[in-house]
Amino acid sequence: MTLDIQPETMHKTDFCSDPALVVKALDTLKKRLPETFAEYNSLVEEYKFDRSAVDQAMVEKGICTEPELLKIYSEAFNLNIPDEDNLATPERFPGISADYLSENSMIPAEWDDNTVKIYTADPYKLERNAYIVKCQLKRSMEFLLIRRTLLERLVNNVYKDVEEDVAIN
């Protein structure tokens, strides 16, 4: 599958200031995923409506690939997918535990005093993650979608053997 998203451009979407954006995007996913994958609705019931688990199960069962899911997420949430070949390994962001990042399928990629760019693999947690970043880190955020397996590898590589006093755990 060829992704037709331009990695050079990134959409800045503030999911905190306009919760209707998240509702609309989630509604789009709830419609689009069953249209695309016949097995989706039965898996939703099997996984007790945990849509993150459903999506992960579809990949594990070979129903779809991570890039196929990312493309649908990208279209629904108006977020870009960076070119993995040019993806730099992020540095460790101070004050956030590896457990928190793994649990929420995200990792800060780049940041300055005002903004943090975040790699994420789970669009179902975007609103919550945006709220945490905005409240705890006092920064605006930009999200980029990456494969779950890549995100897990980045979190493990960047945060391995790190014990520190963290604000977000």
GROMACS .gro file of C-alpha atoms in nm:
model
  169
    1MET     CA    1   0.000   0.000   0.000
    2THR     CA    2   0.136   0.342  -0.094
    3LEU     CA    3   0.066   0.624   0.146
    4ASP     CA    4  -0.026   0.944  -0.034
    5ILE     CA    5   0.039   1.176   0.261
    6GLN     CA    6   0.307   1.439   0.238
    7PRO     CA    7   0.543   1.392   0.535
    8GLU     CA    8   0.692   1.741   0.499
    9THR     CA    9   0.368   1.904   0.606
   10MET     CA   10   0.212   1.852   0.944
   11HIS     CA   11  -0.130   1.956   1.058
   12LYS     CA   12  -0.144   2.127   1.394
   13THR     CA   13  -0.470   2.027   1.555
   14ASP     CA   14  -0.565   2.140   1.904
   15PHE     CA   15  -0.785   1.861   2.033
   16CYS     CA   16  -0.817   2.039   2.371
   17SER     CA   17  -0.972   2.362   2.250
   18ASP     CA   18  -1.214   2.192   2.011
   19PRO     CA   19  -1.336   1.854   2.144
   20ALA     CA   20  -1.578   1.838   1.852
   21LEU     CA   21  -1.276   1.761   1.630
   22VAL     CA   22  -1.211   1.442   1.824
   23VAL     CA   23  -1.578   1.340   1.823
   24LYS     CA   24  -1.597   1.393   1.447
   25ALA     CA   25  -1.274   1.200   1.386
   26LEU     CA   26  -1.382   0.911   1.607
   27ASP     CA   27  -1.719   0.899   1.430
   28THR     CA   28  -1.531   0.884   1.100
   29LEU     CA   29  -1.323   0.591   1.228
   30LYS     CA   30  -1.632   0.409   1.359
   31LYS     CA   31  -1.782   0.434   1.011
   32ARG     CA   32  -1.471   0.382   0.800
   33LEU     CA   33  -1.313   0.084   0.974
   34PRO     CA   34  -1.617  -0.150   0.939
   35GLU     CA   35  -1.658  -0.036   0.576
   36THR     CA   36  -1.297  -0.126   0.507
   37PHE     CA   37  -1.262  -0.442   0.716
   38ALA     CA   38  -1.557  -0.684   0.726
   39GLU     CA   39  -1.436  -0.842   1.053
   40TYR     CA   40  -1.427  -0.513   1.243
   41ASN     CA   41  -1.773  -0.513   1.406
   42SER     CA   42  -1.743  -0.868   1.537
   43LEU     CA   43  -1.404  -0.783   1.687
   44VAL     CA   44  -1.550  -0.473   1.854
   45GLU     CA   45  -1.792  -0.698   2.040
   46GLU     CA   46  -1.524  -0.958   2.113
   47TYR     CA   47  -1.292  -0.694   2.262
   48LYS     CA   48  -1.575  -0.525   2.455
   49PHE     CA   49  -1.560  -0.203   2.255
   50ASP     CA   50  -1.190  -0.138   2.328
   51ARG     CA   51  -1.118  -0.003   1.981
   52SER     CA   52  -0.743   0.025   2.040
   53ALA     CA   53  -0.736  -0.347   2.119
   54VAL     CA   54  -0.954  -0.420   1.816
   55ASP     CA   55  -0.720  -0.235   1.584
   56GLN     CA   56  -0.416  -0.408   1.730
   57ALA     CA   57  -0.589  -0.747   1.700
   58MET     CA   58  -0.666  -0.680   1.332
   59VAL     CA   59  -0.294  -0.630   1.268
   60GLU     CA   60  -0.198  -0.936   1.474
   61LYS     CA   61  -0.455  -1.153   1.293
   62GLY     CA   62  -0.338  -1.030   0.951
   63ILE     CA   63  -0.668  -0.860   0.868
   64CYS     CA   64  -0.481  -0.538   0.793
   65THR     CA   65  -0.136  -0.384   0.823
   66GLU     CA   66  -0.019  -0.102   1.046
   67PRO     CA   67   0.032   0.128   0.744
   68GLU     CA   68  -0.327   0.064   0.632
   69LEU     CA   69  -0.457   0.160   0.978
   70LEU     CA   70  -0.232   0.466   0.993
   71LYS     CA   71  -0.367   0.588   0.661
   72ILE     CA   72  -0.725   0.564   0.789
   73TYR     CA   73  -0.628   0.733   1.118
   74SER     CA   74  -0.448   1.005   0.927
   75GLU     CA   75  -0.747   1.081   0.710
   76ALA     CA   76  -0.991   1.080   1.004
   77PHE     CA   77  -0.781   1.296   1.236
   78ASN     CA   78  -0.610   1.511   0.972
   79LEU     CA   79  -0.265   1.408   1.097
   80ASN     CA   80   0.042   1.319   0.897
   81ILE     CA   81   0.260   1.013   0.892
   82PRO     CA   82   0.633   1.092   0.881
   83ASP     CA   83   0.867   0.909   0.647
   84GLU     CA   84   1.017   0.635   0.865
   85ASP     CA   85   1.339   0.636   0.666
   86ASN     CA   86   1.403   0.995   0.778
   87LEU     CA   87   1.271   0.958   1.132
   88ALA     CA   88   1.523   1.073   1.390
   89THR     CA   89   1.536   0.893   1.723
   90PRO     CA   90   1.406   1.138   1.982
   91GLU     CA   91   1.587   1.232   2.297
   92ARG     CA   92   1.443   1.155   2.638
   93PHE     CA   93   1.187   1.414   2.746
   94PRO     CA   94   1.241   1.497   3.113
   95GLY     CA   95   0.964   1.427   3.360
   96ILE     CA   96   0.772   1.153   3.174
   97SER     CA   97   0.808   0.785   3.256
   98ALA     CA   98   0.856   0.513   2.996
   99ASP     CA   99   0.556   0.329   3.144
  100TYR     CA  100   0.332   0.630   3.083
  101LEU     CA  101   0.454   0.663   2.725
  102SER     CA  102   0.406   0.293   2.653
  103GLU     CA  103   0.062   0.285   2.810
  104ASN     CA  104  -0.050   0.587   2.609
  105SER     CA  105   0.123   0.493   2.283
  106MET     CA  106   0.316   0.816   2.249
  107ILE     CA  107   0.665   0.962   2.270
  108PRO     CA  108   0.776   1.326   2.248
  109ALA     CA  109   0.974   1.363   1.926
  110GLU     CA  110   1.087   1.727   1.928
  111TRP     CA  111   1.016   2.023   2.150
  112ASP     CA  112   1.093   2.379   2.243
  113ASP     CA  113   0.960   2.604   2.518
  114ASN     CA  114   0.620   2.640   2.348
  115THR     CA  115   0.547   2.327   2.148
  116VAL     CA  116   0.605   1.953   2.163
  117LYS     CA  117   0.574   1.726   1.860
  118ILE     CA  118   0.451   1.385   1.964
  119TYR     CA  119   0.471   1.053   1.782
  120THR     CA  120   0.159   0.851   1.855
  121ALA     CA  121   0.018   0.518   1.743
  122ASP     CA  122  -0.323   0.533   1.911
  123PRO     CA  123  -0.570   0.796   1.791
  124TYR     CA  124  -0.823   0.691   2.053
  125LYS     CA  125  -0.605   0.852   2.321
  126LEU     CA  126  -0.533   1.179   2.142
  127GLU     CA  127  -0.777   1.394   2.337
  128ARG     CA  128  -0.652   1.266   2.672
  129ASN     CA  129  -0.288   1.296   2.570
  130ALA     CA  130  -0.344   1.648   2.437
  131TYR     CA  131  -0.501   1.748   2.767
  132ILE     CA  132  -0.212   1.601   2.969
  133VAL     CA  133   0.049   1.771   2.753
  134LYS     CA  134  -0.129   2.104   2.767
  135CYS     CA  135  -0.192   2.094   3.144
  136GLN     CA  136   0.121   1.923   3.273
  137LEU     CA  137   0.383   2.038   3.025
  138LYS     CA  138   0.229   2.378   2.950
  139ARG     CA  139   0.294   2.342   2.579
  140SER     CA  140   0.089   2.324   2.263
  141MET     CA  141   0.124   1.999   2.075
  142GLU     CA  142   0.146   1.855   1.728
  143PHE     CA  143   0.083   1.486   1.672
  144LEU     CA  144   0.241   1.261   1.410
  145LEU     CA  145   0.121   0.906   1.351
  146ILE     CA  146   0.372   0.621   1.349
  147ARG     CA  147   0.341   0.243   1.357
  148ARG     CA  148   0.282   0.094   1.704
  149THR     CA  149   0.579  -0.142   1.667
  150LEU     CA  150   0.808   0.150   1.579
  151LEU     CA  151   0.677   0.357   1.869
  152GLU     CA  152   0.734   0.073   2.116
  153ARG     CA  153   1.088   0.030   1.986
  154LEU     CA  154   1.157   0.404   2.024
  155VAL     CA  155   1.023   0.416   2.380
  156ASN     CA  156   1.231   0.111   2.475
  157ASN     CA  157   1.548   0.249   2.315
  158VAL     CA  158   1.517   0.604   2.445
  159TYR     CA  159   1.393   0.526   2.796
  160LYS     CA  160   1.570   0.198   2.874
  161ASP     CA  161   1.755   0.185   3.203
  162VAL     CA  162   1.624   0.528   3.303
  163GLU     CA  163   1.512   0.595   3.656
  164GLU     CA  164   1.430   0.951   3.736
  165ASP     CA  165   1.185   1.161   3.930
  166VAL     CA  166   0.893   1.197   3.692
  167ALA     CA  167   0.595   1.431   3.693
  168ILE     CA  168   0.386   1.223   3.454
  169ASN     CA  169   0.380   0.858   3.545
   0.00000   0.00000   0.00000
